[in-house]
C-alpha positions as a LaTeX table, in Angstrom:
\begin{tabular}{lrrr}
\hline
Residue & $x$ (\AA) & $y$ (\AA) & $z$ (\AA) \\
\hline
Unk1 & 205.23 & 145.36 & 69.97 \\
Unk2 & 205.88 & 148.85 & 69.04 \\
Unk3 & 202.33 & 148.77 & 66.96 \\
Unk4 & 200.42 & 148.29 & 70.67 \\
Unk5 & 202.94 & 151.54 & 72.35 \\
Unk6 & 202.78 & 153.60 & 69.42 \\
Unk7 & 198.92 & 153.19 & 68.96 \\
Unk8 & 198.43 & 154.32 & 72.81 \\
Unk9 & 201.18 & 157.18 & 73.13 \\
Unk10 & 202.75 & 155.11 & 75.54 \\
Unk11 & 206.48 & 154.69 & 76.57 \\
Unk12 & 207.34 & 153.31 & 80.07 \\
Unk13 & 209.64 & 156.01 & 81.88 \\
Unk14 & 211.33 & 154.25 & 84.44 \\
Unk15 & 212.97 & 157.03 & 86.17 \\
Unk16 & 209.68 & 158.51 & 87.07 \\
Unk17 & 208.33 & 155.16 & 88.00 \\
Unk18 & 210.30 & 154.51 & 90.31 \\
Unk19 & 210.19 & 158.10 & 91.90 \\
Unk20 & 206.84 & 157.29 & 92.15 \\
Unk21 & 207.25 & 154.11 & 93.61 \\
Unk22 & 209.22 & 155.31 & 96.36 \\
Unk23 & 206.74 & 158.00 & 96.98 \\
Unk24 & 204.21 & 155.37 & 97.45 \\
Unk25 & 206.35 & 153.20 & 99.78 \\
Unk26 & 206.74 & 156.39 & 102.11 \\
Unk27 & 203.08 & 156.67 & 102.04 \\
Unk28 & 202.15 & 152.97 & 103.45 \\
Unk29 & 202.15 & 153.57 & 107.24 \\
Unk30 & 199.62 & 156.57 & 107.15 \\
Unk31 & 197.75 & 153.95 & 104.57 \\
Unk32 & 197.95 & 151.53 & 107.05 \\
Unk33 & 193.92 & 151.67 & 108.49 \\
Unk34 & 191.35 & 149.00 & 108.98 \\
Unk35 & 189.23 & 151.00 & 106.65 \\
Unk36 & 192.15 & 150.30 & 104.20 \\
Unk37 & 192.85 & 146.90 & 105.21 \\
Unk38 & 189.07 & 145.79 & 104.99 \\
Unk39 & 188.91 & 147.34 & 101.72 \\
Unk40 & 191.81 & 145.38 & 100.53 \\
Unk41 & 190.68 & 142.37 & 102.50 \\
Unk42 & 187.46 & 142.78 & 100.20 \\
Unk43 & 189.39 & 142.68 & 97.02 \\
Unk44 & 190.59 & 139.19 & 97.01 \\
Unk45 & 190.34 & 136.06 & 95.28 \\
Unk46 & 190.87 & 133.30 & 97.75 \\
Unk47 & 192.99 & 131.01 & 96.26 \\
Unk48 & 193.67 & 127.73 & 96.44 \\
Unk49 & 196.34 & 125.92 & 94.11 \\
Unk50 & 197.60 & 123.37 & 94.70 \\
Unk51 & 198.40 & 119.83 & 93.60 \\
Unk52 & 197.48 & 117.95 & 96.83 \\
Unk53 & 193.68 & 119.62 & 96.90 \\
Unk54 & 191.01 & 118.13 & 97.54 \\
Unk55 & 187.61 & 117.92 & 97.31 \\
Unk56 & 187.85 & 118.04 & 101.05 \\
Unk57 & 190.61 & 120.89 & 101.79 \\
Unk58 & 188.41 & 122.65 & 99.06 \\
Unk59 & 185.27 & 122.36 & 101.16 \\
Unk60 & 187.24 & 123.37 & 104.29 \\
Unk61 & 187.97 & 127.00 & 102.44 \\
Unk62 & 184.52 & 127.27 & 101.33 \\
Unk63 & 183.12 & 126.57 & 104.92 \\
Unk64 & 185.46 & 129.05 & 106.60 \\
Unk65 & 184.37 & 132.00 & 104.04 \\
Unk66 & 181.07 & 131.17 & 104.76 \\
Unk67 & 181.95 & 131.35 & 108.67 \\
Unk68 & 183.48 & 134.36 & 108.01 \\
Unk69 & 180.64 & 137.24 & 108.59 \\
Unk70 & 179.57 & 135.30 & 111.87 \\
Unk71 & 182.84 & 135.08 & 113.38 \\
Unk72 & 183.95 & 138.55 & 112.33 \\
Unk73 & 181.05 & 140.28 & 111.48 \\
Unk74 & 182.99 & 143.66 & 110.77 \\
Unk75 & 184.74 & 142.14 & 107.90 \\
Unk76 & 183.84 & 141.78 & 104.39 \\
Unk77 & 183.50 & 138.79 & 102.56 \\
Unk78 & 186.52 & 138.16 & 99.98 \\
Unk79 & 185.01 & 138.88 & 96.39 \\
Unk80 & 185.79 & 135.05 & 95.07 \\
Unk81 & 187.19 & 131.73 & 96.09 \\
Unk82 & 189.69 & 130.61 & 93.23 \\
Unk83 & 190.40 & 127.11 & 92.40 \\
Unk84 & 191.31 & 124.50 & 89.27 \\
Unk85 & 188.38 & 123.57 & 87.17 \\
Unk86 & 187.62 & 120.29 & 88.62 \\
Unk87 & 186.32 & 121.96 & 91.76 \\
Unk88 & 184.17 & 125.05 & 90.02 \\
Unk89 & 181.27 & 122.91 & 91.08 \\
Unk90 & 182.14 & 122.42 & 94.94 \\
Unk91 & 182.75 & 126.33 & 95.40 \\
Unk92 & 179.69 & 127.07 & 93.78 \\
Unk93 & 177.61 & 124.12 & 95.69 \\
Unk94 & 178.62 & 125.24 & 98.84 \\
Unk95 & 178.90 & 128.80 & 99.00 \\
Unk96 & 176.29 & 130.95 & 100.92 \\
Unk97 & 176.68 & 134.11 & 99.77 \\
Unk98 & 176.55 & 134.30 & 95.37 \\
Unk99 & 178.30 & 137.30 & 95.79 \\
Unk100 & 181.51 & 135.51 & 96.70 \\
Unk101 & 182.30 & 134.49 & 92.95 \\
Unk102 & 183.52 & 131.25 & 91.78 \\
Unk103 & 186.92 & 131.79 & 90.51 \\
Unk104 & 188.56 & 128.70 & 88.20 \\
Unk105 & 192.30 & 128.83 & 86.48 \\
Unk106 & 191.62 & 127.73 & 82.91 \\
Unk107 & 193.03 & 126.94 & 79.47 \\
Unk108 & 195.70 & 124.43 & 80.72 \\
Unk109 & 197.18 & 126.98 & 83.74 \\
Unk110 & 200.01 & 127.46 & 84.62 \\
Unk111 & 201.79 & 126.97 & 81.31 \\
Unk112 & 199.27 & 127.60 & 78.57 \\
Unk113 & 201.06 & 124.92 & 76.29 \\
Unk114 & 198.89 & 123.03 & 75.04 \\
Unk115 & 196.02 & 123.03 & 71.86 \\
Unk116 & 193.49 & 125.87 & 72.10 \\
Unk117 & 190.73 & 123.49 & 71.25 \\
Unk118 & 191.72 & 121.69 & 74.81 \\
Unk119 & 192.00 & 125.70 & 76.44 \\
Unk120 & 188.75 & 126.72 & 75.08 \\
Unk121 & 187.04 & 123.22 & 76.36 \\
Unk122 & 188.86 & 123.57 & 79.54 \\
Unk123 & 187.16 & 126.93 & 80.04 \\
Unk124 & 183.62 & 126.12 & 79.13 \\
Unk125 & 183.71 & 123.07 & 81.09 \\
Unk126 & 184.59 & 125.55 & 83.91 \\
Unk127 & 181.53 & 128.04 & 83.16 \\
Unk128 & 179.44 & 125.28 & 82.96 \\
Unk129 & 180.46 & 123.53 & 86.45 \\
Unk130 & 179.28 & 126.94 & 87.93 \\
Unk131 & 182.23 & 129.15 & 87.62 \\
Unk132 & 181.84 & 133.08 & 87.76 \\
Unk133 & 185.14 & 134.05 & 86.41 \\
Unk134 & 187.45 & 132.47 & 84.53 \\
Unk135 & 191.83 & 133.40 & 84.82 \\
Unk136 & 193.54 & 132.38 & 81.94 \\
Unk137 & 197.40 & 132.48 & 81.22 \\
Unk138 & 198.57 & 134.34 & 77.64 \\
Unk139 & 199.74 & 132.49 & 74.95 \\
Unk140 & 203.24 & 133.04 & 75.73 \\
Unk141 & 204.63 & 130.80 & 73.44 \\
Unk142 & 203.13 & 132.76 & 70.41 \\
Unk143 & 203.72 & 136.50 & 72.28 \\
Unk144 & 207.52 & 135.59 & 72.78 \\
Unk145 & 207.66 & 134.14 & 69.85 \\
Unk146 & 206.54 & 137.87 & 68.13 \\
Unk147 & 203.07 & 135.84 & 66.88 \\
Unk148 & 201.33 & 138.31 & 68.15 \\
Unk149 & 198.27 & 137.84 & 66.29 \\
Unk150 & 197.65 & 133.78 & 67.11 \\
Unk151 & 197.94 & 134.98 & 70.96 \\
Unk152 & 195.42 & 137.89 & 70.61 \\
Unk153 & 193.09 & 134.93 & 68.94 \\
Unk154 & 193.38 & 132.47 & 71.45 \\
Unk155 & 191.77 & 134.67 & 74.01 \\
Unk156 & 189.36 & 136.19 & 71.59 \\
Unk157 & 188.51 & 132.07 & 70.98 \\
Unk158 & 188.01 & 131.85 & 74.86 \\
Unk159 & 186.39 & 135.19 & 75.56 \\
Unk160 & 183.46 & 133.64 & 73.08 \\
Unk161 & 183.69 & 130.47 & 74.09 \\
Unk162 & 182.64 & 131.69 & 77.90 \\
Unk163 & 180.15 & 134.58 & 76.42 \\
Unk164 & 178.38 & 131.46 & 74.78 \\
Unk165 & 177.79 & 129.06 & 77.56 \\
Unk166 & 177.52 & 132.13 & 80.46 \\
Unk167 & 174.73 & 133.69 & 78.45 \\
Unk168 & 172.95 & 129.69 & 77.78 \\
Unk169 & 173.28 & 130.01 & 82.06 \\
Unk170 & 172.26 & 133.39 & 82.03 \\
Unk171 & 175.42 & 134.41 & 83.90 \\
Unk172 & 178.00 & 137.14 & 82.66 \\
Unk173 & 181.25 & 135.82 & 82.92 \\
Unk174 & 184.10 & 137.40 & 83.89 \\
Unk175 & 187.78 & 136.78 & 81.82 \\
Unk176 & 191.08 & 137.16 & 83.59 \\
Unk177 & 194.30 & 137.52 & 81.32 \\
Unk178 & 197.33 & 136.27 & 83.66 \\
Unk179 & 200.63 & 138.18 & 81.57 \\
Unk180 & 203.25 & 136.29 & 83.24 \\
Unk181 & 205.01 & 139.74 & 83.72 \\
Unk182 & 208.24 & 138.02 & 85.15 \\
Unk183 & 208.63 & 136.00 & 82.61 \\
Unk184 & 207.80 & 138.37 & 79.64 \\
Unk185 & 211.24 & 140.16 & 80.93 \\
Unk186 & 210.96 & 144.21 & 79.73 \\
Unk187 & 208.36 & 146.63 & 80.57 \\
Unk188 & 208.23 & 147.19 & 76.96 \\
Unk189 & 206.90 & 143.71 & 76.34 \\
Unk190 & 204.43 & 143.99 & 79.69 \\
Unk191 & 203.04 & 147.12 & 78.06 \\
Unk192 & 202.85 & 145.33 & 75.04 \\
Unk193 & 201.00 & 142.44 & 76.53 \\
Unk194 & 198.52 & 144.69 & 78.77 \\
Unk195 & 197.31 & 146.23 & 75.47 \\
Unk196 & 197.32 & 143.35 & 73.16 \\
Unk197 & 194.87 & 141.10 & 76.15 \\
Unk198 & 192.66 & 144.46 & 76.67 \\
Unk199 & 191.90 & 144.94 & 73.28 \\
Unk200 & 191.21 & 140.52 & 72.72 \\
Unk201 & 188.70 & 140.92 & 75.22 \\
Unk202 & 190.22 & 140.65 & 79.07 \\
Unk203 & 187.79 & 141.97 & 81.65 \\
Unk204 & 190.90 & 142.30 & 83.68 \\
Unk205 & 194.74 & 141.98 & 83.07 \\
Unk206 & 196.85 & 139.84 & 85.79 \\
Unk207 & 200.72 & 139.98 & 86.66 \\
Unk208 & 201.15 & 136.35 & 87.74 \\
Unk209 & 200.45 & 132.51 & 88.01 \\
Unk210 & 202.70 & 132.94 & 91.15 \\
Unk211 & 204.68 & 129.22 & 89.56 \\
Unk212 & 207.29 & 131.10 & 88.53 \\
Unk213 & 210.85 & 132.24 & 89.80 \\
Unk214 & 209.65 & 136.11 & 89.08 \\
Unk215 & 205.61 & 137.00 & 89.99 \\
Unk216 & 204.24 & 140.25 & 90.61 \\
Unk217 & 206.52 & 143.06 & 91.18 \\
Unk218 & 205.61 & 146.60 & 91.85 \\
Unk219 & 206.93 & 147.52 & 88.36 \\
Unk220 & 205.23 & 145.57 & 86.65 \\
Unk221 & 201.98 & 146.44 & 88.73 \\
Unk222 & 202.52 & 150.34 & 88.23 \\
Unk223 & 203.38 & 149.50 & 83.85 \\
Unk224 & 200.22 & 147.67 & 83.93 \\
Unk225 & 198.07 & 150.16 & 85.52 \\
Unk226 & 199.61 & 153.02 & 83.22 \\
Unk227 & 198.36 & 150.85 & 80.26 \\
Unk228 & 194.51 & 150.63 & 81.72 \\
Unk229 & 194.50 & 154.03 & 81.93 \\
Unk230 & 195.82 & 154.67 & 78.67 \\
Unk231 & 193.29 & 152.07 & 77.08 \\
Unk232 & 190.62 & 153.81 & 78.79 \\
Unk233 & 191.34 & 157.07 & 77.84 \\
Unk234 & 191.28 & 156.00 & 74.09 \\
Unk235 & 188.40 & 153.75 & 74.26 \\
Unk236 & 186.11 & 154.41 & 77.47 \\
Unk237 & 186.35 & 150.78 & 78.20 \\
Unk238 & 187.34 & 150.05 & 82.15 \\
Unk239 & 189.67 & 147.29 & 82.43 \\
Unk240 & 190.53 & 145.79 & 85.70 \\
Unk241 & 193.73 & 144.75 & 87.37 \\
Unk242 & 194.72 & 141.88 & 89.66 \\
Unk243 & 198.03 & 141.61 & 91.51 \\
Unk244 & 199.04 & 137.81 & 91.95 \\
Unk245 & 202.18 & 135.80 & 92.78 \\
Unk246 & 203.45 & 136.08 & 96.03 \\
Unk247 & 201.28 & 139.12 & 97.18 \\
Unk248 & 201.46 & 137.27 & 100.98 \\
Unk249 & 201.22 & 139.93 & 103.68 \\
Unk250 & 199.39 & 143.15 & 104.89 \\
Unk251 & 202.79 & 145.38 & 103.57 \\
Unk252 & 202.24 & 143.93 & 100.00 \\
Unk253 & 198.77 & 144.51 & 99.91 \\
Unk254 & 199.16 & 148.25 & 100.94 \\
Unk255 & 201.61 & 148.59 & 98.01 \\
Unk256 & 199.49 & 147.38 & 95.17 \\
Unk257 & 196.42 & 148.98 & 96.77 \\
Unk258 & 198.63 & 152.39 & 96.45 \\
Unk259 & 200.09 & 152.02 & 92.97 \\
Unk260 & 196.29 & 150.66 & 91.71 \\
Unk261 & 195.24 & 154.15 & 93.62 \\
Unk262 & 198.41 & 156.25 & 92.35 \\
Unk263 & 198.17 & 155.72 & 88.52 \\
Unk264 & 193.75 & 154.29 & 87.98 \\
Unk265 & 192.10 & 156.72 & 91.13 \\
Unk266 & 189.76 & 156.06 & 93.45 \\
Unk267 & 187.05 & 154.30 & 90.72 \\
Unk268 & 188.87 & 151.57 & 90.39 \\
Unk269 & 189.62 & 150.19 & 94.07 \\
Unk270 & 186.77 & 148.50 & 94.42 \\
Unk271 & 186.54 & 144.65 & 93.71 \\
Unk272 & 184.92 & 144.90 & 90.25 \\
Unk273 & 187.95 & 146.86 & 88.83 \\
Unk274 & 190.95 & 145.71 & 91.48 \\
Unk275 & 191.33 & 142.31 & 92.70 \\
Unk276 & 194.56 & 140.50 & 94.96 \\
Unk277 & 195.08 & 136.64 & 93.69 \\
Unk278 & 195.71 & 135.03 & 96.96 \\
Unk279 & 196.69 & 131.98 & 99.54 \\
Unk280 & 198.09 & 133.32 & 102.74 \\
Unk281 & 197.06 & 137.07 & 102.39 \\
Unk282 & 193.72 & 136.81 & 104.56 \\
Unk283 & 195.20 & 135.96 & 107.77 \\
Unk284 & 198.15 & 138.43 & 107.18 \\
Unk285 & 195.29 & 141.59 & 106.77 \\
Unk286 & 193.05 & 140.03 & 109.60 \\
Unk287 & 196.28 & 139.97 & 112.19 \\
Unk288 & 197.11 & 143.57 & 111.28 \\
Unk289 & 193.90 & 144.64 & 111.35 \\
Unk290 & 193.19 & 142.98 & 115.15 \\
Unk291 & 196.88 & 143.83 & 115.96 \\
Unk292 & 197.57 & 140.04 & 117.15 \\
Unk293 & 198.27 & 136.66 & 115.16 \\
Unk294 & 195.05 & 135.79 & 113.49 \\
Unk295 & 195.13 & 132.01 & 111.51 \\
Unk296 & 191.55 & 132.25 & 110.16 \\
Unk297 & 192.43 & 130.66 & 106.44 \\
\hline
\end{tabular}
């Protein structure tokens, strides 16, 4: 672990974290602007999750994205619709606009346990059914385990596997790393983790599942972005982040927006560098935005 802080000069400080945190929770009401909240509103991955879906609740989501710039035409669209695997093809069958990406959870989410022959199949399977970009969960069993090495592999494995059949498509796919921050317990290991998926190949680095008892906490959001910036710095590369895991209204969205802002700048709030993984946060942006209860989702 100390190998991946020592290499990029970086030790969490929590007591200036947190100063900073509280800074930027002083700062959300003059934050709070439909410019803001359309911005943010552009940044997510519309997510759907759940056990009971269906090919029909699935088509319902699609539908009411692709609704969306008629009924509201001041809005953005969201940048993807997320879903399992199995429905990759129904996002990408139905949606209007190709720049609303296909999003698909992959290599046996939310608990990564399993063989990586069945994560990397999982994920091609996903590519090839038409999906844009592809959110994985680390290896956590390996990282906590201090294996460090076979969990850096497993993503490499998948980051090629994806390359492969994107490029046969002629699509560049885009790889998620989901860190599991509340469950990897110290900021010290989040660090850890953040540098360890950047350098295996993650086109972004995610807090949460959001099927845990912990998900994304500010914390972890702020430890996260402090690594990206430090990666960058060393090796030019722009990494994005995505806050997930019970990121539900307007308030939380303003936070991560500020602490993505705070520690990465302006460059990187924009969808291709800063996402929100989301079920419920659409309506809660659209009501504050209109300034009256808005169920849209």
């Amino acid at each position: 672990m100390m190998d991946y802080l020592s290499k990029y000069g970086y030790s969490p400080e929590m007591g200036a974290i947190n100063s900073n945190l509280q800074t930027i929770v002083g700062s959300i009401d003059t934050n709070r602007t439909p410019v803001v909240l359309k911005k943010c509103f552009s940044m997510m991955d519309l997510t759907t999750l759940k056990s009971s879906d269906t090919a029909e609740s699935v088509s319902k989501l699609v539908g009411k994205v692709n609704s969306l710039r008629n009924e509201f035409p001041d809005y953005p669209n969201p940048a993807s619709i997320c879903v399992f695997p199995n429905f990759a093809s129904a996002v990408c069958g139905q949606r209007m606009d190709p720049d609303v990406h296909v999003t698909a959870v992959s290599g046996c989410f939310p608990a990564s346990q399993s063989f990586v022959e069945v994560k990397v199949k999982e994920s091609e399977m996903a590519v090839e059914a038409g999906a844009d970009e592809i959110d994985i969960v680390l290896a956590l069993n390996a990282f906590l385990a201090g294996d460090y090495d076979a969990a850096s592999r497993e993503i490499i494995a998948i980051r090629e596997a994806v390359d492969r059949v994107g490029a046969s498509l002629g699509r560049k796919i885009t790889l998620k790393v989901i860190l599991e921050t509340g469950v990897l317990g110290t900021v010290e290991n989040i660090a850890a983790a953040s540098f360890l998926a950047m350098e295996s190949g993650a086109d972004f680095i995610k807090t949460s599942t959001g099927k845990v008892d912990v998900n994304a906490t500010p914390v972890a959001a702020y430890v996260m972005c402090e690594c990206i910036r430090k990666y960058h710095t060393q090796t030019g590369r722009r990494v994005g982040f995505k806050a997930a895991g019970g990121i539900s209204n307007a308030e939380d969205a303003l936070s991560y927006y500020l602490i993505g802002l705070s520690v990465l700048g302006q460059e990187w709030m924009c969808k291709d560098l800063f996402r929100f993984g989301v079920s419920r946060l659409g309506n809660s942006l659209m009501s504050t935005i209109e300034q009256k209860t808005v169920t849209y989702f």
